[in-house]
């Protein structure tokens, strides 16, 4: 537009000024080593105007040519983008069908021109992994990493997911540590961390991420609690293996009040101490736990104890019976404890009281053994028959 305006100004100037200088044109001399060029001022102006016109025409032609090239490029790019969208849509349908070979093929076709090239390459990597082609999966990951530029989080998450699928657990653990350092509350990062920590028995690390899992509600409360119990018991296993009962006691004393008040963990600790042959400490934990609350799991551990102070256990059981009333488990546990002390008649009474409340094959067998000690073979044989019949009737 500006060029046309300038051209009009020059034409108007020529029309106005030309007649004025018609009789006084003068001349212009351009002299070189070999040539002398002479022309009038009017002729020079006309030549300049014509030169400008020629230049404008050439510029217009070049602009049209380049604009046509750009349009052509845009047409080709738009066609590839449209093709990528069509292939991506088709790939999603194949993903729903479980045809991972076609998913990989369609996702990578014109992927660089897709709306989200990173997503295409990551889905192609997962599809290749589903087919068991680790090499192709790694190649797609590399392309995704190049396309992602500065936002590498989706690529790193997918890499860890593929490593877990290949059971490359220690590599996944390394990747998870990196992810937690940059996205400590990302739900998928926490889920992947949970898997990696469980597989590598990194129980303390699992305990460390449970507050974040609870805060972002990765799972329901019950599952997070179950993960906590799994982590604590796994940690007990490691400490027991490396440091024995002394290490367990030292570790337990270092826990907070809430942890030490968890009955499930009390039971687990007592079981580990019994396995370490530290029956005295296990008994102290069981007695303290039963004094604070009713717990059948702690009662079930009493017959496994081998200590020199069974009177303390008997005292706790009698206190439980007084507070709660007689129950089959309390009477049966009391009977087993009295058996160990050789108090056969008291043990028989306890087992009879338990059986009166509910029949149980184990209690029949124990009562039969006690009756043998009391030299009552006929009644003992009857108890064994009743126990056998009950066992046969059980599904």
PDB file of N, CA, C and O in Angstrom, residues 299-367:
ATOM      1  N   UNK A 299      -4.726 -62.780  73.256  1.00  0.00           N
ATOM      2  CA  UNK A 299      -5.068 -63.997  74.008  1.00  0.00           C
ATOM      3  C   UNK A 299      -4.564 -65.245  73.301  1.00  0.00           C
ATOM      4  O   UNK A 299      -4.084 -66.191  73.940  1.00  0.00           O
ATOM      5  N   UNK A 300      -4.653 -65.247  71.986  1.00  0.00           N
ATOM      6  CA  UNK A 300      -4.221 -66.424  71.222  1.00  0.00           C
ATOM      7  C   UNK A 300      -2.718 -66.664  71.329  1.00  0.00           C
ATOM      8  O   UNK A 300      -2.244 -67.775  71.063  1.00  0.00           O
ATOM      9  N   UNK A 301      -1.960 -65.634  71.701  1.00  0.00           N
ATOM     10  CA  UNK A 301      -0.508 -65.790  71.819  1.00  0.00           C
ATOM     11  C   UNK A 301      -0.090 -66.394  73.161  1.00  0.00           C
ATOM     12  O   UNK A 301       1.029 -66.891  73.297  1.00  0.00           O
ATOM     13  N   UNK A 302      -0.966 -66.338  74.156  1.00  0.00           N
ATOM     14  CA  UNK A 302      -0.582 -66.788  75.500  1.00  0.00           C
ATOM     15  C   UNK A 302      -0.131 -68.244  75.527  1.00  0.00           C
ATOM     16  O   UNK A 302       0.904 -68.563  76.149  1.00  0.00           O
ATOM     17  N   UNK A 303      -0.844 -69.182  74.878  1.00  0.00           N
ATOM     18  CA  UNK A 303      -0.381 -70.575  74.923  1.00  0.00           C
ATOM     19  C   UNK A 303       1.005 -70.789  74.304  1.00  0.00           C
ATOM     20  O   UNK A 303       1.657 -71.799  74.572  1.00  0.00           O
ATOM     21  N   UNK A 304       1.471 -69.854  73.491  1.00  0.00           N
ATOM     22  CA  UNK A 304       2.779 -70.014  72.855  1.00  0.00           C
ATOM     23  C   UNK A 304       3.918 -69.549  73.755  1.00  0.00           C
ATOM     24  O   UNK A 304       5.082 -69.767  73.425  1.00  0.00           O
ATOM     25  N   UNK A 305       3.591 -68.893  74.850  1.00  0.00           N
ATOM     26  CA  UNK A 305       4.632 -68.353  75.721  1.00  0.00           C
ATOM     27  C   UNK A 305       5.279 -69.445  76.569  1.00  0.00           C
ATOM     28  O   UNK A 305       4.612 -70.368  77.035  1.00  0.00           O
ATOM     29  N   UNK A 306       6.581 -69.311  76.746  1.00  0.00           N
ATOM     30  CA  UNK A 306       7.337 -70.232  77.600  1.00  0.00           C
ATOM     31  C   UNK A 306       8.129 -69.380  78.597  1.00  0.00           C
ATOM     32  O   UNK A 306       9.270 -69.012  78.347  1.00  0.00           O
ATOM     33  N   UNK A 307       7.471 -69.064  79.707  1.00  0.00           N
ATOM     34  CA  UNK A 307       8.109 -68.199  80.698  1.00  0.00           C
ATOM     35  C   UNK A 307       8.082 -68.874  82.059  1.00  0.00           C
ATOM     36  O   UNK A 307       7.392 -69.868  82.281  1.00  0.00           O
ATOM     37  N   UNK A 308       8.840 -68.294  82.982  1.00  0.00           N
ATOM     38  CA  UNK A 308       8.870 -68.833  84.335  1.00  0.00           C
ATOM     39  C   UNK A 308       7.863 -68.180  85.261  1.00  0.00           C
ATOM     40  O   UNK A 308       7.908 -68.386  86.472  1.00  0.00           O
ATOM     41  N   UNK A 309       6.943 -67.383  84.691  1.00  0.00           N
ATOM     42  CA  UNK A 309       5.972 -66.681  85.529  1.00  0.00           C
ATOM     43  C   UNK A 309       4.564 -66.840  84.958  1.00  0.00           C
ATOM     44  O   UNK A 309       3.931 -65.863  84.540  1.00  0.00           O
ATOM     45  N   UNK A 310       4.044 -68.083  84.909  1.00  0.00           N
ATOM     46  CA  UNK A 310       2.686 -68.273  84.380  1.00  0.00           C
ATOM     47  C   UNK A 310       1.615 -67.702  85.298  1.00  0.00           C
ATOM     48  O   UNK A 310       0.485 -67.470  84.865  1.00  0.00           O
ATOM     49  N   UNK A 311       1.949 -67.504  86.596  1.00  0.00           N
ATOM     50  CA  UNK A 311       0.958 -66.957  87.522  1.00  0.00           C
ATOM     51  C   UNK A 311       0.482 -65.575  87.080  1.00  0.00           C
ATOM     52  O   UNK A 311      -0.695 -65.226  87.238  1.00  0.00           O
ATOM     53  N   UNK A 312       1.398 -64.777  86.520  1.00  0.00           N
ATOM     54  CA  UNK A 312       1.016 -63.446  86.049  1.00  0.00           C
ATOM     55  C   UNK A 312       0.001 -63.539  84.920  1.00  0.00           C
ATOM     56  O   UNK A 312      -0.978 -62.783  84.887  1.00  0.00           O
ATOM     57  N   UNK A 313       0.209 -64.494  84.010  1.00  0.00           N
ATOM     58  CA  UNK A 313      -0.737 -64.680  82.917  1.00  0.00           C
ATOM     59  C   UNK A 313      -2.096 -65.145  83.441  1.00  0.00           C
ATOM     60  O   UNK A 313      -3.145 -64.684  82.980  1.00  0.00           O
ATOM     61  N   UNK A 314      -2.069 -66.073  84.411  1.00  0.00           N
ATOM     62  CA  UNK A 314      -3.325 -66.556  84.986  1.00  0.00           C
ATOM     63  C   UNK A 314      -4.077 -65.413  85.664  1.00  0.00           C
ATOM     64  O   UNK A 314      -5.310 -65.301  85.540  1.00  0.00           O
ATOM     65  N   UNK A 315      -3.342 -64.538  86.332  1.00  0.00           N
ATOM     66  CA  UNK A 315      -3.959 -63.400  86.996  1.00  0.00           C
ATOM     67  C   UNK A 315      -4.640 -62.478  85.991  1.00  0.00           C
ATOM     68  O   UNK A 315      -5.766 -61.987  86.213  1.00  0.00           O
ATOM     69  N   UNK A 316      -3.958 -62.248  84.848  1.00  0.00           N
ATOM     70  CA  UNK A 316      -4.529 -61.389  83.804  1.00  0.00           C
ATOM     71  C   UNK A 316      -5.779 -62.022  83.222  1.00  0.00           C
ATOM     72  O   UNK A 316      -6.793 -61.336  82.981  1.00  0.00           O
ATOM     73  N   UNK A 317      -5.744 -63.340  83.003  1.00  0.00           N
ATOM     74  CA  UNK A 317      -6.911 -64.020  82.441  1.00  0.00           C
ATOM     75  C   UNK A 317      -8.102 -63.948  83.395  1.00  0.00           C
ATOM     76  O   UNK A 317      -9.249 -63.725  82.968  1.00  0.00           O
ATOM     77  N   UNK A 318      -7.847 -64.161  84.650  1.00  0.00           N
ATOM     78  CA  UNK A 318      -8.952 -64.088  85.615  1.00  0.00           C
ATOM     79  C   UNK A 318      -9.524 -62.667  85.691  1.00  0.00           C
ATOM     80  O   UNK A 318     -10.738 -62.490  85.861  1.00  0.00           O
ATOM     81  N   UNK A 319      -8.660 -61.682  85.556  1.00  0.00           N
ATOM     82  CA  UNK A 319      -9.143 -60.303  85.537  1.00  0.00           C
ATOM     83  C   UNK A 319     -10.005 -60.055  84.303  1.00  0.00           C
ATOM     84  O   UNK A 319     -11.036 -59.375  84.382  1.00  0.00           O
ATOM     85  N   UNK A 320      -9.583 -60.619  83.160  1.00  0.00           N
ATOM     86  CA  UNK A 320     -10.373 -60.484  81.937  1.00  0.00           C
ATOM     87  C   UNK A 320     -11.742 -61.142  82.105  1.00  0.00           C
ATOM     88  O   UNK A 320     -12.764 -60.588  81.684  1.00  0.00           O
ATOM     89  N   UNK A 321     -11.761 -62.341  82.725  1.00  0.00           N
ATOM     90  CA  UNK A 321     -13.039 -63.045  82.937  1.00  0.00           C
ATOM     91  C   UNK A 321     -13.928 -62.234  83.866  1.00  0.00           C
ATOM     92  O   UNK A 321     -15.148 -62.126  83.664  1.00  0.00           O
ATOM     93  N   UNK A 322     -13.343 -61.626  84.873  1.00  0.00           N
ATOM     94  CA  UNK A 322     -14.120 -60.835  85.819  1.00  0.00           C
ATOM     95  C   UNK A 322     -14.701 -59.594  85.151  1.00  0.00           C
ATOM     96  O   UNK A 322     -15.847 -59.192  85.423  1.00  0.00           O
ATOM     97  N   UNK A 323     -13.924 -58.961  84.266  1.00  0.00           N
ATOM     98  CA  UNK A 323     -14.369 -57.730  83.630  1.00  0.00           C
ATOM     99  C   UNK A 323     -15.350 -57.987  82.485  1.00  0.00           C
ATOM    100  O   UNK A 323     -16.325 -57.257  82.326  1.00  0.00           O
ATOM    101  N   UNK A 324     -15.077 -59.039  81.684  1.00  0.00           N
ATOM    102  CA  UNK A 324     -15.867 -59.265  80.488  1.00  0.00           C
ATOM    103  C   UNK A 324     -16.907 -60.376  80.650  1.00  0.00           C
ATOM    104  O   UNK A 324     -17.831 -60.489  79.851  1.00  0.00           O
ATOM    105  N   UNK A 325     -16.723 -61.184  81.661  1.00  0.00           N
ATOM    106  CA  UNK A 325     -17.532 -62.384  81.758  1.00  0.00           C
ATOM    107  C   UNK A 325     -16.831 -63.515  81.026  1.00  0.00           C
ATOM    108  O   UNK A 325     -15.912 -63.311  80.220  1.00  0.00           O
ATOM    109  N   UNK A 326     -17.252 -64.735  81.312  1.00  0.00           N
ATOM    110  CA  UNK A 326     -16.613 -65.892  80.695  1.00  0.00           C
ATOM    111  C   UNK A 326     -16.908 -65.921  79.199  1.00  0.00           C
ATOM    112  O   UNK A 326     -18.035 -65.699  78.767  1.00  0.00           O
ATOM    113  N   UNK A 327     -15.871 -66.187  78.421  1.00  0.00           N
ATOM    114  CA  UNK A 327     -16.006 -66.372  76.973  1.00  0.00           C
ATOM    115  C   UNK A 327     -15.306 -67.676  76.605  1.00  0.00           C
ATOM    116  O   UNK A 327     -14.416 -68.147  77.331  1.00  0.00           O
ATOM    117  N   UNK A 328     -15.685 -68.286  75.470  1.00  0.00           N
ATOM    118  CA  UNK A 328     -15.026 -69.540  75.075  1.00  0.00           C
ATOM    119  C   UNK A 328     -13.512 -69.401  74.951  1.00  0.00           C
ATOM    120  O   UNK A 328     -12.768 -70.285  75.370  1.00  0.00           O
ATOM    121  N   UNK A 329     -13.057 -68.265  74.392  1.00  0.00           N
ATOM    122  CA  UNK A 329     -11.618 -68.086  74.206  1.00  0.00           C
ATOM    123  C   UNK A 329     -10.901 -67.932  75.539  1.00  0.00           C
ATOM    124  O   UNK A 329      -9.831 -68.516  75.752  1.00  0.00           O
ATOM    125  N   UNK A 330     -11.478 -67.166  76.461  1.00  0.00           N
ATOM    126  CA  UNK A 330     -10.846 -66.995  77.772  1.00  0.00           C
ATOM    127  C   UNK A 330     -10.774 -68.318  78.524  1.00  0.00           C
ATOM    128  O   UNK A 330      -9.736 -68.662  79.107  1.00  0.00           O
ATOM    129  N   UNK A 331     -11.863 -69.087  78.521  1.00  0.00           N
ATOM    130  CA  UNK A 331     -11.863 -70.377  79.222  1.00  0.00           C
ATOM    131  C   UNK A 331     -10.893 -71.353  78.568  1.00  0.00           C
ATOM    132  O   UNK A 331     -10.157 -72.075  79.259  1.00  0.00           O
ATOM    133  N   UNK A 332     -10.872 -71.381  77.230  1.00  0.00           N
ATOM    134  CA  UNK A 332      -9.955 -72.290  76.541  1.00  0.00           C
ATOM    135  C   UNK A 332      -8.505 -71.914  76.814  1.00  0.00           C
ATOM    136  O   UNK A 332      -7.650 -72.774  77.060  1.00  0.00           O
ATOM    137  N   UNK A 333      -8.207 -70.604  76.789  1.00  0.00           N
ATOM    138  CA  UNK A 333      -6.837 -70.146  77.057  1.00  0.00           C
ATOM    139  C   UNK A 333      -6.441 -70.477  78.496  1.00  0.00           C
ATOM    140  O   UNK A 333      -5.301 -70.911  78.753  1.00  0.00           O
ATOM    141  N   UNK A 334      -7.371 -70.277  79.416  1.00  0.00           N
ATOM    142  CA  UNK A 334      -7.101 -70.624  80.808  1.00  0.00           C
ATOM    143  C   UNK A 334      -6.823 -72.119  80.956  1.00  0.00           C
ATOM    144  O   UNK A 334      -5.890 -72.537  81.665  1.00  0.00           O
ATOM    145  N   UNK A 335      -7.589 -72.934  80.250  1.00  0.00           N
ATOM    146  CA  UNK A 335      -7.365 -74.379  80.304  1.00  0.00           C
ATOM    147  C   UNK A 335      -5.987 -74.760  79.788  1.00  0.00           C
ATOM    148  O   UNK A 335      -5.292 -75.599  80.385  1.00  0.00           O
ATOM    149  N   UNK A 336      -5.570 -74.166  78.701  1.00  0.00           N
ATOM    150  CA  UNK A 336      -4.244 -74.474  78.151  1.00  0.00           C
ATOM    151  C   UNK A 336      -3.137 -74.039  79.111  1.00  0.00           C
ATOM    152  O   UNK A 336      -2.119 -74.726  79.251  1.00  0.00           O
ATOM    153  N   UNK A 337      -3.344 -72.868  79.755  1.00  0.00           N
ATOM    154  CA  UNK A 337      -2.348 -72.386  80.701  1.00  0.00           C
ATOM    155  C   UNK A 337      -2.256 -73.314  81.921  1.00  0.00           C
ATOM    156  O   UNK A 337      -1.155 -73.650  82.389  1.00  0.00           O
ATOM    157  N   UNK A 338      -3.407 -73.788  82.403  1.00  0.00           N
ATOM    158  CA  UNK A 338      -3.421 -74.690  83.554  1.00  0.00           C
ATOM    159  C   UNK A 338      -2.835 -76.052  83.199  1.00  0.00           C
ATOM    160  O   UNK A 338      -2.221 -76.725  84.042  1.00  0.00           O
ATOM    161  N   UNK A 339      -2.999 -76.469  81.955  1.00  0.00           N
ATOM    162  CA  UNK A 339      -2.369 -77.722  81.498  1.00  0.00           C
ATOM    163  C   UNK A 339      -0.855 -77.639  81.645  1.00  0.00           C
ATOM    164  O   UNK A 339      -0.209 -78.585  82.098  1.00  0.00           O
ATOM    165  N   UNK A 340      -0.274 -76.511  81.245  1.00  0.00           N
ATOM    166  CA  UNK A 340       1.177 -76.350  81.329  1.00  0.00           C
ATOM    167  C   UNK A 340       1.657 -76.407  82.788  1.00  0.00           C
ATOM    168  O   UNK A 340       2.770 -76.854  83.053  1.00  0.00           O
ATOM    169  N   UNK A 341       0.804 -75.964  83.713  1.00  0.00           N
ATOM    170  CA  UNK A 341       1.169 -75.961  85.121  1.00  0.00           C
ATOM    171  C   UNK A 341       0.854 -77.298  85.802  1.00  0.00           C
ATOM    172  O   UNK A 341       1.167 -77.485  86.977  1.00  0.00           O
ATOM    173  N   UNK A 342       0.216 -78.215  85.051  1.00  0.00           N
ATOM    174  CA  UNK A 342      -0.113 -79.528  85.618  1.00  0.00           C
ATOM    175  C   UNK A 342      -1.323 -79.530  86.523  1.00  0.00           C
ATOM    176  O   UNK A 342      -1.541 -80.493  87.272  1.00  0.00           O
ATOM    177  N   UNK A 343      -2.146 -78.489  86.478  1.00  0.00           N
ATOM    178  CA  UNK A 343      -3.363 -78.445  87.286  1.00  0.00           C
ATOM    179  C   UNK A 343      -4.502 -79.056  86.464  1.00  0.00           C
ATOM    180  O   UNK A 343      -5.319 -78.353  85.850  1.00  0.00           O
ATOM    181  N   UNK A 344      -4.553 -80.387  86.454  1.00  0.00           N
ATOM    182  CA  UNK A 344      -5.397 -81.118  85.507  1.00  0.00           C
ATOM    183  C   UNK A 344      -6.892 -80.921  85.774  1.00  0.00           C
ATOM    184  O   UNK A 344      -7.666 -80.735  84.833  1.00  0.00           O
ATOM    185  N   UNK A 345      -7.285 -80.954  87.006  1.00  0.00           N
ATOM    186  CA  UNK A 345      -8.715 -80.832  87.292  1.00  0.00           C
ATOM    187  C   UNK A 345      -9.220 -79.423  86.940  1.00  0.00           C
ATOM    188  O   UNK A 345     -10.280 -79.265  86.335  1.00  0.00           O
ATOM    189  N   UNK A 346      -8.446 -78.406  87.305  1.00  0.00           N
ATOM    190  CA  UNK A 346      -8.838 -77.033  86.972  1.00  0.00           C
ATOM    191  C   UNK A 346      -8.855 -76.822  85.453  1.00  0.00           C
ATOM    192  O   UNK A 346      -9.737 -76.136  84.909  1.00  0.00           O
ATOM    193  N   UNK A 347      -7.899 -77.466  84.779  1.00  0.00           N
ATOM    194  CA  UNK A 347      -7.862 -77.358  83.321  1.00  0.00           C
ATOM    195  C   UNK A 347      -9.092 -78.017  82.706  1.00  0.00           C
ATOM    196  O   UNK A 347      -9.700 -77.491  81.768  1.00  0.00           O
ATOM    197  N   UNK A 348      -9.488 -79.198  83.246  1.00  0.00           N
ATOM    198  CA  UNK A 348     -10.668 -79.887  82.726  1.00  0.00           C
ATOM    199  C   UNK A 348     -11.906 -79.020  82.913  1.00  0.00           C
ATOM    200  O   UNK A 348     -12.761 -78.923  82.009  1.00  0.00           O
ATOM    201  N   UNK A 349     -12.020 -78.380  84.050  1.00  0.00           N
ATOM    202  CA  UNK A 349     -13.177 -77.518  84.301  1.00  0.00           C
ATOM    203  C   UNK A 349     -13.208 -76.353  83.303  1.00  0.00           C
ATOM    204  O   UNK A 349     -14.282 -75.970  82.816  1.00  0.00           O
ATOM    205  N   UNK A 350     -12.041 -75.788  83.017  1.00  0.00           N
ATOM    206  CA  UNK A 350     -11.985 -74.665  82.083  1.00  0.00           C
ATOM    207  C   UNK A 350     -12.387 -75.096  80.672  1.00  0.00           C
ATOM    208  O   UNK A 350     -13.145 -74.401  79.977  1.00  0.00           O
ATOM    209  N   UNK A 351     -11.890 -76.266  80.224  1.00  0.00           N
ATOM    210  CA  UNK A 351     -12.246 -76.736  78.887  1.00  0.00           C
ATOM    211  C   UNK A 351     -13.732 -77.083  78.797  1.00  0.00           C
ATOM    212  O   UNK A 351     -14.387 -76.831  77.782  1.00  0.00           O
ATOM    213  N   UNK A 352     -14.283 -77.666  79.883  1.00  0.00           N
ATOM    214  CA  UNK A 352     -15.714 -77.972  79.879  1.00  0.00           C
ATOM    215  C   UNK A 352     -16.538 -76.677  79.784  1.00  0.00           C
ATOM    216  O   UNK A 352     -17.561 -76.622  79.082  1.00  0.00           O
ATOM    217  N   UNK A 353     -16.084 -75.651  80.500  1.00  0.00           N
ATOM    218  CA  UNK A 353     -16.791 -74.373  80.437  1.00  0.00           C
ATOM    219  C   UNK A 353     -16.739 -73.784  79.020  1.00  0.00           C
ATOM    220  O   UNK A 353     -17.729 -73.228  78.526  1.00  0.00           O
ATOM    221  N   UNK A 354     -15.595 -73.927  78.370  1.00  0.00           N
ATOM    222  CA  UNK A 354     -15.482 -73.420  76.990  1.00  0.00           C
ATOM    223  C   UNK A 354     -16.381 -74.200  76.045  1.00  0.00           C
ATOM    224  O   UNK A 354     -17.078 -73.624  75.191  1.00  0.00           O
ATOM    225  N   UNK A 355     -16.393 -75.546  76.180  1.00  0.00           N
ATOM    226  CA  UNK A 355     -17.213 -76.381  75.304  1.00  0.00           C
ATOM    227  C   UNK A 355     -18.703 -76.179  75.556  1.00  0.00           C
ATOM    228  O   UNK A 355     -19.526 -76.350  74.641  1.00  0.00           O
ATOM    229  N   UNK A 356     -19.052 -75.833  76.784  1.00  0.00           N
ATOM    230  CA  UNK A 356     -20.453 -75.582  77.104  1.00  0.00           C
ATOM    231  C   UNK A 356     -20.974 -74.365  76.338  1.00  0.00           C
ATOM    232  O   UNK A 356     -22.161 -74.300  75.970  1.00  0.00           O
ATOM    233  N   UNK A 357     -20.077 -73.411  76.101  1.00  0.00           N
ATOM    234  CA  UNK A 357     -20.480 -72.195  75.379  1.00  0.00           C
ATOM    235  C   UNK A 357     -20.486 -72.404  73.867  1.00  0.00           C
ATOM    236  O   UNK A 357     -21.318 -71.829  73.158  1.00  0.00           O
ATOM    237  N   UNK A 358     -19.568 -73.212  73.398  1.00  0.00           N
ATOM    238  CA  UNK A 358     -19.531 -73.517  71.956  1.00  0.00           C
ATOM    239  C   UNK A 358     -18.642 -74.726  71.730  1.00  0.00           C
ATOM    240  O   UNK A 358     -17.573 -74.877  72.338  1.00  0.00           O
ATOM    241  N   UNK A 359     -19.028 -75.679  70.871  1.00  0.00           N
ATOM    242  CA  UNK A 359     -18.191 -76.850  70.588  1.00  0.00           C
ATOM    243  C   UNK A 359     -16.978 -76.453  69.756  1.00  0.00           C
ATOM    244  O   UNK A 359     -17.057 -75.593  68.878  1.00  0.00           O
ATOM    245  N   UNK A 360     -15.818 -77.069  70.029  1.00  0.00           N
ATOM    246  CA  UNK A 360     -14.595 -76.769  69.300  1.00  0.00           C
ATOM    247  C   UNK A 360     -13.715 -78.015  69.296  1.00  0.00           C
ATOM    248  O   UNK A 360     -13.492 -78.634  70.347  1.00  0.00           O
ATOM    249  N   UNK A 361     -13.242 -78.388  68.136  1.00  0.00           N
ATOM    250  CA  UNK A 361     -12.475 -79.623  67.995  1.00  0.00           C
ATOM    251  C   UNK A 361     -11.197 -79.582  68.822  1.00  0.00           C
ATOM    252  O   UNK A 361     -10.796 -80.593  69.412  1.00  0.00           O
ATOM    253  N   UNK A 362     -10.522 -78.425  68.868  1.00  0.00           N
ATOM    254  CA  UNK A 362      -9.287 -78.331  69.646  1.00  0.00           C
ATOM    255  C   UNK A 362      -9.557 -78.508  71.141  1.00  0.00           C
ATOM    256  O   UNK A 362      -8.806 -79.205  71.842  1.00  0.00           O
ATOM    257  N   UNK A 363     -10.621 -77.877  71.614  1.00  0.00           N
ATOM    258  CA  UNK A 363     -10.934 -78.002  73.040  1.00  0.00           C
ATOM    259  C   UNK A 363     -11.309 -79.441  73.394  1.00  0.00           C
ATOM    260  O   UNK A 363     -10.965 -79.942  74.486  1.00  0.00           O
ATOM    261  N   UNK A 364     -11.990 -80.159  72.502  1.00  0.00           N
ATOM    262  CA  UNK A 364     -12.286 -81.572  72.739  1.00  0.00           C
ATOM    263  C   UNK A 364     -10.988 -82.371  72.877  1.00  0.00           C
ATOM    264  O   UNK A 364     -10.852 -83.228  73.762  1.00  0.00           O
ATOM    265  N   UNK A 365     -10.020 -82.079  71.985  1.00  0.00           N
ATOM    266  CA  UNK A 365      -8.754 -82.820  72.020  1.00  0.00           C
ATOM    267  C   UNK A 365      -7.980 -82.521  73.307  1.00  0.00           C
ATOM    268  O   UNK A 365      -7.426 -83.436  73.943  1.00  0.00           O
ATOM    269  N   UNK A 366      -7.948 -81.225  73.687  1.00  0.00           N
ATOM    270  CA  UNK A 366      -7.228 -80.885  74.920  1.00  0.00           C
ATOM    271  C   UNK A 366      -7.905 -81.488  76.155  1.00  0.00           C
ATOM    272  O   UNK A 366      -7.242 -81.987  77.061  1.00  0.00           O
ATOM    273  N   UNK A 367      -9.230 -81.445  76.177  1.00  0.00           N
ATOM    274  CA  UNK A 367      -9.953 -82.024  77.318  1.00  0.00           C
ATOM    275  C   UNK A 367      -9.708 -83.529  77.388  1.00  0.00           C
ATOM    276  O   UNK A 367      -9.546 -84.092  78.495  1.00  0.00           O
TER     277      UNK A 367
END
